[in-house]
Short mmCIF file of C-alpha atoms in Angstrom, two decimals:
data_model
loop_
_atom_site.label_atom_id
_atom_site.label_comp_id
_atom_site.label_asym_id
_atom_site.label_seq_id
_atom_site.Cartn_x
_atom_site.Cartn_y
_atom_site.Cartn_z
CA MET X 7 30.36 43.28 -12.39
CA ARG X 8 29.21 42.18 -15.85
CA GLN X 9 30.64 38.68 -15.49
CA THR X 10 29.06 38.32 -12.05
CA PHE X 11 25.70 39.31 -13.47
CA ILE X 12 26.01 36.69 -16.21
CA LEU X 13 26.67 33.99 -13.62
CA LEU X 14 23.68 35.13 -11.57
CA ILE X 15 21.35 34.97 -14.57
CA LEU X 16 22.65 31.53 -15.53
CA ALA X 17 21.94 30.33 -11.99
CA VAL X 18 18.37 31.59 -12.23
CA LEU X 19 17.84 30.02 -15.65
CA ALA X 20 19.06 26.69 -14.32
CA LEU X 21 15.54 26.48 -12.92
CA SER X 22 14.16 25.89 -16.43
CA ALA X 23 16.59 23.03 -16.94
CA VAL X 24 15.53 21.60 -13.61
CA LEU X 25 11.87 21.67 -14.50
CA ASP X 26 12.68 19.98 -17.86
CA ALA X 27 14.40 17.75 -17.28
CA ARG X 28 31.73 4.66 -1.32
CA LEU X 29 29.84 2.87 0.81
CA TYR X 30 30.25 -0.57 2.42
CA PRO X 31 27.94 -1.54 5.30
CA ARG X 32 29.82 -1.98 8.52
CA LYS X 33 28.32 -5.05 10.11
CA GLY X 34 29.24 -5.24 13.77
CA LEU X 35 30.58 -1.70 13.89
CA ALA X 36 27.34 -0.23 15.19
CA ALA X 37 27.13 -2.65 18.11
CA ALA X 38 30.57 -1.62 19.32
CA ARG X 39 29.80 2.07 18.99
CA ALA X 40 29.70 4.13 22.19
CA ARG X 41 26.27 5.68 22.70
CA LYS X 42 25.81 9.10 24.23
CA HIS X 43 22.43 8.28 25.75
CA LYS X 44 20.08 5.43 26.46
CA TYR X 45 17.84 4.37 23.57
CA GLN X 46 14.26 5.34 24.31
CA ASP X 47 11.26 4.67 22.12
CA GLU X 48 8.47 7.10 22.94
CA GLY X 49 5.54 7.68 20.63
CA GLU X 50 5.41 6.28 17.09
CA ALA X 51 7.45 6.92 13.97
CA PHE X 52 5.64 8.24 10.89
CA VAL X 53 7.16 8.66 7.44
CA VAL X 54 6.56 10.69 4.29
CA LEU X 55 8.44 9.61 1.14
CA VAL X 56 8.39 11.74 -2.00
CA ALA X 57 9.78 11.26 -5.51
CA GLY X 58 9.08 14.67 -7.00
CA SER X 59 9.83 13.99 -10.67
CA ASN X 60 8.40 12.06 -13.59
CA GLY X 61 9.78 10.75 -16.88
CA TRP X 62 12.01 7.86 -17.86
CA TYR X 63 15.32 9.67 -17.45
CA ASN X 64 14.42 10.47 -13.83
CA TYR X 65 14.27 6.73 -13.10
CA ARG X 66 16.52 7.11 -10.07
CA HIS X 67 14.10 9.18 -8.00
CA GLN X 68 11.33 6.58 -8.01
CA ALA X 69 13.89 3.81 -7.44
CA ASP X 70 15.24 5.77 -4.45
CA VAL X 71 11.79 6.07 -2.88
CA ALA X 72 10.99 2.40 -3.54
CA HIS X 73 14.24 1.46 -1.80
CA ALA X 74 13.49 3.77 1.12
CA TYR X 75 10.04 2.21 1.52
CA HIS X 76 11.46 -1.31 1.83
CA THR X 77 14.30 -0.16 4.09
CA LEU X 78 11.80 1.33 6.54
CA ARG X 79 9.34 -1.56 6.32
CA ASN X 80 12.13 -4.07 6.93
CA HIS X 81 13.14 -2.10 10.02
CA GLY X 82 9.63 -2.36 11.37
CA ILE X 83 7.84 0.84 10.36
CA PRO X 84 4.20 -0.25 9.82
CA GLU X 85 2.74 0.11 6.35
CA GLU X 86 0.00 2.34 7.76
CA ASN X 87 2.65 4.77 9.12
CA ILE X 88 4.22 5.44 5.70
CA ILE X 89 2.80 7.86 3.13
CA THR X 90 4.35 7.62 -0.34
CA MET X 91 4.14 10.08 -3.22
CA MET X 92 5.44 8.90 -6.61
CA TYR X 93 4.30 9.66 -10.16
CA ASP X 94 4.61 5.94 -10.98
CA ASP X 95 5.40 6.22 -14.69
CA VAL X 96 8.75 4.38 -14.66
CA ALA X 97 8.28 0.74 -13.63
CA ASN X 98 5.78 0.11 -16.45
CA ASN X 99 7.28 2.63 -18.87
CA GLN X 100 7.50 1.43 -22.47
CA LEU X 101 11.26 2.06 -22.38
CA ASN X 102 11.75 -0.23 -19.36
CA PRO X 103 13.27 -3.56 -20.44
CA TYR X 104 12.29 -4.99 -17.02
CA LYS X 105 8.56 -4.38 -17.08
CA GLY X 106 7.00 -3.75 -13.69
CA LYS X 107 10.35 -3.63 -11.88
CA LEU X 108 12.57 -0.99 -10.29
CA PHE X 109 16.21 -1.35 -9.27
CA ASN X 110 18.36 0.94 -7.12
CA ARG X 111 21.62 -0.89 -7.81
CA PRO X 112 22.75 -3.08 -10.74
CA HIS X 113 21.12 -6.52 -10.67
CA GLY X 114 19.70 -5.84 -7.22
CA LYS X 115 16.29 -6.59 -5.78
CA ASP X 116 13.12 -5.59 -7.56
CA LEU X 117 11.94 -2.74 -5.32
CA TYR X 118 8.63 -2.14 -7.06
CA LYS X 119 7.24 -5.41 -5.71
CA GLY X 120 5.35 -4.77 -2.48
CA LEU X 121 5.59 -0.97 -2.80
CA LYS X 122 2.48 0.90 -1.65
CA ILE X 123 1.90 4.29 -3.30
CA ASP X 124 -0.64 6.72 -1.87
CA TYR X 125 -0.34 9.58 -4.35
CA LYS X 126 0.31 8.93 -8.05
CA GLY X 127 0.35 10.94 -11.24
CA ALA X 128 -1.33 14.34 -11.07
CA SER X 129 -1.82 14.04 -7.30
CA VAL X 130 1.95 14.40 -6.70
CA THR X 131 1.85 18.14 -6.08
CA PRO X 132 3.54 20.58 -3.70
CA GLU X 133 0.13 21.47 -2.27
CA ASN X 134 -0.71 17.86 -1.44
CA PHE X 135 2.75 17.35 0.06
CA LEU X 136 2.30 20.30 2.42
CA ASN X 137 -1.20 19.20 3.35
CA VAL X 138 0.05 15.67 4.06
CA LEU X 139 2.65 17.11 6.43
CA LYS X 140 0.13 19.35 8.17
CA GLY X 141 -2.53 16.64 8.42
CA ASN X 142 -4.98 18.72 6.40
CA ALA X 143 -7.08 15.93 4.83
CA SER X 144 -9.88 18.26 3.71
CA ALA X 145 -7.52 20.14 1.36
CA ILE X 146 -6.12 17.04 -0.36
CA ASP X 147 -6.80 16.76 -4.09
CA GLY X 148 -6.49 13.21 -5.44
CA GLY X 149 -4.64 10.18 -4.16
CA ASN X 150 -6.15 8.16 -1.34
CA GLY X 151 -6.37 11.16 0.97
CA ARG X 152 -3.98 9.87 3.63
CA VAL X 153 -2.22 12.52 5.72
CA LEU X 154 -0.06 12.52 8.82
CA GLU X 155 -2.17 12.05 11.95
CA THR X 156 0.55 12.74 14.46
CA ASN X 157 0.82 14.37 17.86
CA GLU X 158 3.52 15.80 20.11
CA GLN X 159 4.63 12.29 21.17
CA ASP X 160 5.43 11.10 17.62
CA ARG X 161 8.52 11.38 15.48
CA VAL X 162 8.34 12.19 11.79
CA PHE X 163 10.84 11.22 9.08
CA VAL X 164 10.60 12.95 5.70
CA TYR X 165 12.63 11.86 2.68
CA PHE X 166 12.36 13.83 -0.56
CA THR X 167 14.27 13.18 -3.80
CA ASP X 168 14.05 15.17 -7.04
CA HIS X 169 15.54 18.10 -8.92
CA GLY X 170 16.12 21.44 -7.26
CA SER X 171 17.69 24.83 -7.63
CA VAL X 172 18.51 27.67 -5.26
CA GLY X 173 15.56 28.09 -2.91
CA MET X 174 13.25 25.55 -4.53
CA ILE X 175 12.60 21.86 -5.18
CA SER X 176 10.56 20.46 -8.04
CA PHE X 177 7.39 18.48 -8.52
CA PRO X 178 6.05 17.05 -11.80
CA GLU X 179 3.93 20.19 -12.13
CA GLY X 180 5.14 23.18 -10.15
CA ILE X 181 7.73 23.89 -7.50
CA LEU X 182 7.97 24.14 -3.74
CA THR X 183 9.85 27.19 -2.48
CA VAL X 184 12.02 27.43 0.59
CA LYS X 185 9.49 29.80 2.17
CA GLN X 186 6.57 27.42 1.58
CA LEU X 187 8.45 24.50 3.09
CA ASN X 188 9.70 26.48 6.08
CA ASP X 189 6.25 27.93 6.75
CA ALA X 190 4.82 24.40 6.83
CA LEU X 191 7.50 23.20 9.23
CA VAL X 192 6.94 26.20 11.50
CA TRP X 193 3.19 25.47 11.48
CA MET X 194 3.81 21.81 12.35
CA HIS X 195 5.99 22.84 15.29
CA LYS X 196 3.55 25.43 16.53
CA ASN X 197 0.66 22.96 16.33
CA LYS X 198 2.58 20.14 18.07
CA LYS X 199 2.53 17.71 15.16
CA TYR X 200 5.70 15.92 16.27
CA SER X 201 8.17 15.58 19.10
CA GLN X 202 11.13 15.46 16.70
CA LEU X 203 11.36 15.59 12.92
CA ALA X 204 14.20 14.41 10.65
CA PHE X 205 14.29 15.55 7.02
CA TYR X 206 16.60 14.01 4.37
CA LEU X 207 16.63 16.00 1.12
CA GLU X 208 18.16 14.86 -2.18
CA ALA X 209 18.31 17.60 -4.85
CA CYS X 210 20.70 20.01 -6.50
CA GLU X 211 21.36 23.04 -4.29
CA SER X 212 19.34 21.25 -1.59
CA GLY X 213 21.21 23.00 1.20
CA SER X 214 19.54 26.25 0.18
CA MET X 215 16.20 24.89 1.45
CA PHE X 216 17.49 25.01 5.04
CA GLU X 217 20.58 27.25 5.26
CA ASN X 218 19.93 30.41 7.27
CA VAL X 219 16.23 29.49 7.28
CA LEU X 220 15.61 26.44 9.44
CA ARG X 221 15.66 27.46 13.10
CA ASN X 222 17.47 25.34 15.66
CA ASP X 223 14.68 25.58 18.23
CA MET X 224 11.96 23.63 16.37
CA ASP X 225 13.11 20.07 17.14
CA ILE X 226 13.94 19.51 13.46
CA TYR X 227 17.15 17.99 12.11
CA ALA X 228 17.76 18.18 8.34
CA ILE X 229 20.39 16.67 6.06
CA SER X 230 20.88 17.76 2.45
CA ALA X 231 22.66 15.92 -0.37
CA ALA X 232 24.48 19.07 -1.48
CA ASN X 233 25.21 22.57 -0.30
CA GLY X 234 23.26 25.54 -1.63
CA HIS X 235 25.48 26.09 -4.67
CA GLU X 236 26.20 22.71 -6.27
CA SER X 237 24.70 19.74 -8.06
CA SER X 238 23.79 16.48 -6.42
CA TRP X 239 24.87 13.32 -8.27
CA GLY X 240 23.23 10.28 -9.79
CA THR X 241 24.88 6.91 -9.24
CA PHE X 242 25.07 3.53 -10.94
CA CYS X 243 24.98 5.36 -14.27
CA GLU X 244 26.13 3.73 -17.50
CA ASN X 245 25.14 0.37 -16.00
CA ASP X 246 24.98 -2.91 -17.91
CA MET X 247 21.20 -3.16 -17.48
CA ASN X 248 20.56 -0.58 -20.22
CA LEU X 249 18.84 1.65 -17.66
CA PRO X 250 19.32 5.34 -16.72
CA CYS X 251 21.13 6.13 -13.46
CA LEU X 252 19.63 3.74 -10.92
CA GLY X 253 19.93 5.97 -7.86
CA ASP X 254 21.25 9.14 -6.33
CA LEU X 255 24.62 9.01 -4.60
CA PHE X 256 23.57 10.54 -1.26
CA SER X 257 20.33 8.55 -1.17
CA VAL X 258 21.88 5.18 -1.99
CA ASN X 259 24.54 5.84 0.64
CA TRP X 260 22.17 6.55 3.55
CA MET X 261 19.87 3.67 2.63
CA THR X 262 22.72 1.20 2.21
CA ASP X 263 23.96 2.18 5.66
CA SER X 264 20.50 1.78 7.17
CA ASP X 265 20.02 -1.58 5.44
CA GLY X 266 23.14 -2.98 7.01
CA GLU X 267 22.87 -1.74 10.59
CA ASP X 268 21.03 -2.27 13.85
CA LEU X 269 19.58 1.22 13.92
CA LYS X 270 19.06 1.15 17.69
CA THR X 271 22.83 1.43 18.09
CA GLU X 272 23.52 4.04 15.40
CA THR X 273 22.91 7.77 15.84
CA LEU X 274 21.76 10.19 13.18
CA GLU X 275 25.07 11.98 13.70
CA PHE X 276 27.04 8.83 12.89
CA GLN X 277 24.94 8.21 9.78
CA TYR X 278 25.46 11.81 8.70
CA GLU X 279 29.25 11.62 9.13
CA LEU X 280 29.44 8.30 7.31
CA VAL X 281 27.25 9.39 4.41
CA LYS X 282 29.08 12.72 4.21
CA LYS X 283 32.36 10.86 3.77
CA GLU X 284 31.01 8.41 1.21
CA THR X 285 29.14 11.02 -0.83
CA ASN X 286 32.38 12.24 -2.32
CA LEU X 287 31.12 14.41 -5.18
CA SER X 288 29.00 16.92 -3.26
CA HIS X 289 29.00 18.44 0.21
CA VAL X 290 26.44 16.74 2.45
CA MET X 291 25.21 19.31 4.97
CA GLN X 292 23.28 19.29 8.27
CA PHE X 293 20.93 21.94 9.64
CA GLY X 294 18.58 22.65 12.50
CA ASP X 295 18.72 21.14 15.98
CA LYS X 296 22.03 19.26 16.18
CA GLU X 297 21.04 17.72 19.54
CA ILE X 298 18.59 15.51 17.64
CA ALA X 299 21.59 14.10 15.75
CA LYS X 300 22.50 12.30 18.97
CA GLU X 301 19.30 10.27 18.79
CA ALA X 302 19.16 6.73 17.45
CA VAL X 303 18.32 6.36 13.77
CA ALA X 304 15.80 3.72 14.88
CA LEU X 305 13.53 6.38 16.34
CA PHE X 306 12.88 7.64 12.81
CA GLN X 307 13.55 4.63 10.57
CA GLY X 308 12.44 1.67 12.73
CA ASP X 309 13.97 -0.41 15.52
CA LYS X 310 13.61 -3.91 14.07
CA GLU X 311 16.91 -5.46 13.04
CA ASP X 312 16.73 -5.90 9.27
CA ARG X 313 17.22 -9.58 8.49
CA GLU X 314 15.24 -9.56 5.25
CA TYR X 315 17.63 -7.40 3.28
CA THR X 316 20.15 -9.66 1.54
CA GLU X 317 21.47 -7.30 -1.14
CA ASP X 318 25.09 -7.71 -2.27
CA PHE X 319 26.83 -4.69 -0.77
CA GLY X 320 30.14 -5.34 -2.57
CA LEU X 321 29.42 -2.68 -5.19
CA SER X 322 30.06 0.79 -3.81
CA ALA X 323 27.98 3.67 -5.17
CA SER X 324 30.85 6.16 -4.94
CA LYS X 325 33.06 3.87 -7.04
CA SER X 326 30.45 3.40 -9.77
CA VAL X 327 29.89 5.75 -12.71
CA ASN X 328 28.34 8.92 -11.25
CA TRP X 329 26.96 11.88 -13.20
CA PRO X 330 25.87 15.40 -12.18
CA ALA X 331 22.09 15.38 -11.86
CA ARG X 332 21.49 17.96 -14.57
CA ASP X 333 23.57 16.04 -17.15
CA ILE X 334 22.02 12.62 -16.60
CA GLU X 335 19.59 12.65 -19.51
CA LEU X 336 22.21 13.96 -21.97
CA ASN X 337 24.92 11.57 -20.74
CA HIS X 338 22.58 8.59 -20.88
CA LEU X 339 21.58 9.42 -24.47
CA ILE X 340 25.25 9.78 -25.47
CA SER X 341 26.02 6.42 -23.85
CA GLN X 342 23.10 4.75 -25.64
CA HIS X 343 24.20 6.30 -28.94
CA LYS X 344 27.71 4.89 -28.58
CA LYS X 345 26.36 1.40 -27.90
CA SER X 346 23.68 1.37 -30.61
CA ASN X 347 24.14 -0.80 -33.71
CA ASP X 348 20.73 0.16 -35.10
CA LEU X 349 20.86 3.00 -37.62
CA ALA X 350 17.32 4.20 -37.02
CA MET X 351 17.80 4.19 -33.25
CA SER X 352 21.17 5.95 -33.61
CA ASN X 353 19.54 8.71 -35.66
CA LYS X 354 16.75 9.10 -33.10
CA LEU X 355 19.24 9.33 -30.25
CA GLU X 356 21.43 11.77 -32.15
CA TYR X 357 18.40 14.01 -32.72
CA LYS X 358 17.60 14.06 -29.00
CA ILE X 359 21.23 14.78 -28.11
CA ASN X 360 21.45 17.66 -30.57
CA ARG X 361 18.15 19.11 -29.36
CA ILE X 362 19.37 19.23 -25.75
CA ARG X 363 22.68 20.82 -26.81
CA GLU X 364 20.96 23.39 -29.01
CA THR X 365 18.58 24.32 -26.19
CA ARG X 366 21.51 24.85 -23.82
CA ARG X 367 23.36 26.96 -26.40
CA ALA X 368 20.25 29.06 -26.98
CA ILE X 369 19.79 29.69 -23.26
CA LYS X 370 23.43 30.73 -22.90
CA LYS X 371 23.23 33.00 -25.95
CA ASN X 372 20.07 34.66 -24.67
CA VAL X 373 21.64 35.28 -21.27
CA HIS X 374 24.60 37.01 -22.88
CA MET X 375 22.28 39.09 -25.09
CA ILE X 376 20.27 40.21 -22.05
CA VAL X 377 23.42 41.13 -20.13
CA ASP X 378 24.91 42.94 -23.12
CA LYS X 379 21.73 44.99 -23.42
CA LEU X 380 21.62 45.80 -19.72
CA PHE X 381 25.27 46.89 -19.66
CA GLU X 382 25.28 48.58 -23.07
CA GLY X 383 27.70 51.48 -23.10
CA GLU X 384 29.60 50.38 -20.01
CA SER X 385 33.27 49.43 -20.25
CA GLU X 386 34.31 45.83 -19.54
CA GLU X 387 35.71 45.34 -16.02
#
């Protein structure tokens, strides 16, 4: 009983840490794939992309969203159909040795070039995100005010990447709870804001945002990077570009697949199964209306065959150095400390490393003190 309580408290306190804080494209395979239905393009596809973090050590989230933007544009989603939320403090960060550039794989394309961002800085909030989804322009605070203007003929694709914990996902200031997200999705369904909606979520414990919550009768299909009880993973960590982890494992996997395929001949179900296999450090999950998984990816990500994307796919994300999301800052500092030949820089890095470790020890100590007090006088079981 006592040990179980300790684990429960540690899980809850992981929220504070959150707030601080093998894939080869298969050219030709998609064309030979048996389809379960005829491809039909009805209505338009609209997209919302969100990087919910800020700070240098969260580099990967903004690189993920920049990659997603270009993937969708290259597949024919119009610029005016994509709404992007990103704090935008990484590409031009003073720590960035490649000023004004973002990379999602080592020595890949600069993904910051051509990226259009609608909500930056303080306007990247859970409230704005929900109002964007619901098309509530009058309630928007900051940004350029763009919201989804969709109807029952349109399809919506939402991609969110950031930190998370059980029943919540993070924003630079504040959190979005599972109830808030589900309420918004229910409202969208009730008010006929889409014909079908696909939601890809990258975060620790991301499965908890949909498990036993998302109904299967709302024409929504969701995929999470992890189940409700585990970390998601950063990828291309400890790279030779002197950068933090460049991407997230689940995210890089689905985008690399989309980059290399004719999406008119690939179903969401096939992409899910492929990405699930390649994301080998967490359990990729699916929720909601599984019939939507039989639809073509193109209906949500664009039906133009991507001939502009010429990235070298030889480097597999799952075979690179991957770190648990919550340890990325600490692991990156340790890696930088090992490589540093500058005494002053080494001392600065060592200070940061020790501060993180001391904070973690203090949290653990306080948890045990609280539990000891609560169970004072009871025998150990």
